[in-house]
Amino acid sequence: MMQIEVNNKKIQAEPGEMILTALKRAGIHVPTLCYLEKLPPAGRCRICVVEVEGRKDLVTACSTPVQENMKIKTHSPRVLNTRKKILELLLSNHPDDCLYCVRNGQCDLRQLADEMYIRTRDLPRNVKKGEIDTSSLSIVREPSKCILCGRCVRVCAEIQTVNAIEIMQRGSLAYVGIEDDKGMGESWCINCGQCVVVCPTGALAEKSHVEMVKDALGDPKKYVVVQHAPSISVTLAEEFGFPVGTDVDCLMVAAFRAMGFDRVFDTSFSADLTIMEEGSELVHRLLHGGKLPMMTSCSPGWVKFVEQFYPELTENVSTCKSPQQMMGAIIKSFFSERENIKPEDIFSVSIMPCTAKKFEANRPEMGRNGVSDVDAVLTTRELAELIRLYGIDFKSLKPEEADDPFGQRTTAGKIFGASGGVMEAALRSGYFLVTGKELEDLSIEPVRGLEGIREAKIKVNDLELHVAVTSGLGNARKLMDQVRAGRKDLHFIEIMTCPGGCIAGGGQPRNADFEKFKARAQSLYTIDKNEEIRVSHKNPSIIRLYDEFLGKPLGEKSHKLLHTHYKKRELYN
Amino acid sequence: MISEKKALTRHADVPGMDVIDHYIKDGGYQGLEKALKRVPQDIVEEVKKSFLRGRGGAGFPTGLKWSFLPKEKTKPFYLVCNADEGEPGTFKDRIIMENDPFLLIEGMTITGYAIRADLGFIYIRGEFKWIAEKLEKAIEQAKKKNLLGKNILNSNYCFDIKVMRGAGAYICGEETALLESIEGKRGEPRTKPPFPANVGLYGCPTIVNNVETLACIPFILQHDAETFKLMGSFQAAGTKLYGISGHVNKPGVYEYPMGTNLKDLIQYAAGGVKNSKKLKAVIPGGLSATILKADEIDVNMDFDSCLKKDTMLGSGGIIVMDEDTSIPEVAMTTINFFTHESCGQCAPCREGLAKIQQILKNLLAGNGTANDLKTIDELANIINGSTLCPLGEAGALAVNAMIQKFRPEFESLVN
Ligand SMILES: Cc1cc2nc3c(=O)[nH]c(=O)nc-3n(C[C@H](O)[C@H](O)[C@H](O)COP(=O)(O)O)c2cc1C
Ligand code: SF4
Ligand code: SF4
Ligand code: SF4
Ligand code: SF4
């Protein structure tokens, strides 16, 4: 530790760290627009400039390392004036569109304008132009609102290694675009929405399905069913001012009913179902010489990633549909038959942490006879918008339980929401499927965690099962390169598109940092620790579903409804 | 009266310098031969003693820069020659490369030895295609003579040079943007630290030097540090190539002692202002340098003396303007250039320069307001000291100086 002096007060700093890190630790706020935790500093926006004694130029706190006894001023007249003027420059090109903007109320840029006390338009205006890009099924781009902070581009390139978007042109002509000025929908964007979560403005947003859902709720001929993904109940809280990680499952169910949803189901139930199918598939592959390592298929961004960048590995991907699509298929088959409602009269909504789920629901193979299994996908953020739209005072709701038959879940399905959760749930049930016994310790710590690539070996009878877990496609790429280069020891790999898993998905509440991700994940594991049924194969509703309808895992009905196939995607088409 | 000193142009009178035998016959490669008999560290010390300062614009002491390389060598080291020469008013590096390509190649070969580099790059401005080809031919000749390649002159020293052409962006002359460009990425300057001497090309320790800087090296090694120093003036070491353009009788590149007076350079080297017009203004060191009024040109043209006069030596590209020149139009051209060449990475440069451009354009079109000059001044003041690389502030300050020094001309544009 060393000492530096900030605004005439001494604070501690670690050698080698950036000024901004030391300031954060000391609780001194300096605004940023381009800073991204966990990535090397870019120094683009220059909003975090501070004054360092003895230096002629201001320095950016994000990219300047601390030095022993450095004397820093974070809010000197020169600093404040510079920050304000830089922001005024950005605003002078910005459409003053707040009242009609997706980010109205939750906009970093707007908030910063307030913080910098901007009250007049002093600079001549030159509002940016740029057509709204609606070509993607998941994401809408509104280039006129872009302030070129570069966050989206860096996340896409450096974390996801997809490189779908890039900065085109230079100087004041620069814009975020796609090769050959194509639309995002024609690009190799895998729809993860990580760019959307980090965008400080309304330049990037999910393709909204709020209106669709509102219309369905208002249509007396529609039977509106909703499912909510495992992670939603522990992240929605942040949108309504609860402490990070609060589980609001039962309040959310109450909110659905108050808004007029006819049935409320839990995607964690179909996560249990996924485990039954995927666990059986793994056992089948192991016993019958199937393609190994098998890889999970519940994260649609990852699926498109394999289809595009590792087409030779598509056969390694489990044929199981994702929990969203399994639930969708069951609702529009079994449930529709049982309740005697025609599939086309059911409006099936899912609440997902994810923008790629919108794309997935639209894949042509995800339905039957021209009726798709999932009709609308709302992100956690959109759900909050919907709840606000219906004027529901979230905090004063009384807790309610989800509906039968697909409201019952185990905690194995619930932990799907964190990276490593699918693996853990699959190992719990896979072990049972092969040995007929339960694992001694159901908590499999080595596969838990939000970062890096984690590997574990589990003894299942004679076989030493070797598994790997990772999240974030940059990490996935590393692992896939090993597999492609001939790595043979792995049997099963879990990949989640977003770094940390669904709790950090592209549809989750914004302004989260790593600490928040940890709190969200912890909440899921606390639920897992505290509840009775922790293995998917013991979910009574799952057992009943197989008895009454599906038969057995990998059976004929399962094959038709719960499994799918992949295609090789050409990159340049 | 001032007199030329020939260190860099010493072969200028001999034709056919692009044939290696001619170059050797005229004394070429003696510097390398002598260098290879010494240990690398010794050469770094010699260059330090010569007080050679980088000719790319910033005037950083060359020997000192070399000594920033890590002592331990765990990765390849690279030497990059900055031949991007894009600063308006600057055309001296091309003279060296066109007329005396082996001088640069010899300089790089010696430097590569001194800094323990494994490979050298010449990053040359895209428009200089024919010069790039000339350099490539010269490199081939040097290889055939064992003056480049493996085991150079049986010294165990191996060094090769690759020529890479830029794609037309001025910003790629900034050393870290240049490295990005060689790596095949967008030409955007990197944040510093880390500096290239630690993390440079492909993450390896790298030294970037200007063409003229590297061309000084053979002379220093052929003679010695002291001789080079004495080629300069009382206050600054070595010679300098001054490129003089604009309203003068004899525009061109001239070699004079570092620190030669600007007034004398214009008068004697370039033959004075054309058509016997009166001098109005001079930009002394490429378009980034602060403009000087006619009564401010009694400046010694070396790094420190220029700074003392609130301008800079920069690249030594001297732009002379006579009494008929409209400074607002010069300001417009200047801001157009910098706005166009901004990489767009950082907000104050990208948005600030464009805003100044917008305001000036309005002003010149007769739609200005009394507040405009104040707004530009305010913008220039915050761009100064807040940009990621020097381009943004250079553009803003250059234009603002024109306004401040020739204010009535601008004020008369406001209705
Ligand atoms: C915008 C910008 C453009 C530059 N262009 C050039 C150039 O064309 N040639 C050059 O040698 N240095 C140029 N430089 C300076 C380089 O960044 C670097 O300082 C120089 O190449 C170092 O060489 P030296 O130490 O030999 O001077 C430029 C700097 C900036 C900020
Ligand atoms: S992005 Fe923010 S500042 Fe811009 S219009 Fe939308 S809410 Fe307003
Ligand atoms: S959604 Fe994901 S893949 Fe697509 S552009 Fe954004 S970060 Fe890149
Ligand atoms: S789209 Fe958003 S994240 Fe991307 S550069 Fe623009 S403002 Fe930044
Ligand atoms: S100052 Fe201008 S040229 Fe330099 S990095 Fe910033 S935007 Fe790019």
PDB file of N, CA and C in Angstrom, chain A residues 51 75-82:
ATOM      1  N   GLU A  51      -6.908  16.606 -11.921  1.00  0.00           N
ATOM      2  CA  GLU A  51      -5.701  17.417 -11.966  1.00  0.00           C
ATOM      3  C   GLU A  51      -4.654  16.778 -11.052  1.00  0.00           C
ATOM      4  N   HIS A  75     -12.099  17.721  -8.229  1.00  0.00           N
ATOM      5  CA  HIS A  75     -13.187  18.646  -8.552  1.00  0.00           C
ATOM      6  C   HIS A  75     -12.715  20.101  -8.538  1.00  0.00           C
ATOM      7  N   SER A  76     -11.503  20.331  -9.020  1.00  0.00           N
ATOM      8  CA  SER A  76     -10.997  21.702  -9.076  1.00  0.00           C
ATOM      9  C   SER A  76     -11.773  22.476 -10.138  1.00  0.00           C
ATOM     10  N   PRO A  77     -11.707  23.794 -10.118  1.00  0.00           N
ATOM     11  CA  PRO A  77     -12.434  24.575 -11.133  1.00  0.00           C
ATOM     12  C   PRO A  77     -12.089  24.138 -12.552  1.00  0.00           C
ATOM     13  N   ARG A  78     -10.796  23.881 -12.797  1.00  0.00           N
ATOM     14  CA  ARG A  78     -10.407  23.484 -14.154  1.00  0.00           C
ATOM     15  C   ARG A  78     -11.035  22.137 -14.526  1.00  0.00           C
ATOM     16  N   VAL A  79     -11.015  21.215 -13.572  1.00  0.00           N
ATOM     17  CA  VAL A  79     -11.575  19.885 -13.822  1.00  0.00           C
ATOM     18  C   VAL A  79     -13.077  19.988 -14.097  1.00  0.00           C
ATOM     19  N   LEU A  80     -13.769  20.689 -13.223  1.00  0.00           N
ATOM     20  CA  LEU A  80     -15.222  20.789 -13.390  1.00  0.00           C
ATOM     21  C   LEU A  80     -15.575  21.448 -14.718  1.00  0.00           C
ATOM     22  N   ASN A  81     -14.831  22.494 -15.042  1.00  0.00           N
ATOM     23  CA  ASN A  81     -15.107  23.204 -16.289  1.00  0.00           C
ATOM     24  C   ASN A  81     -14.860  22.309 -17.498  1.00  0.00           C
ATOM     25  N   THR A  82     -13.757  21.556 -17.445  1.00  0.00           N
ATOM     26  CA  THR A  82     -13.431  20.674 -18.567  1.00  0.00           C
ATOM     27  C   THR A  82     -14.497  19.598 -18.732  1.00  0.00           C
TER      28      THR A  82
END
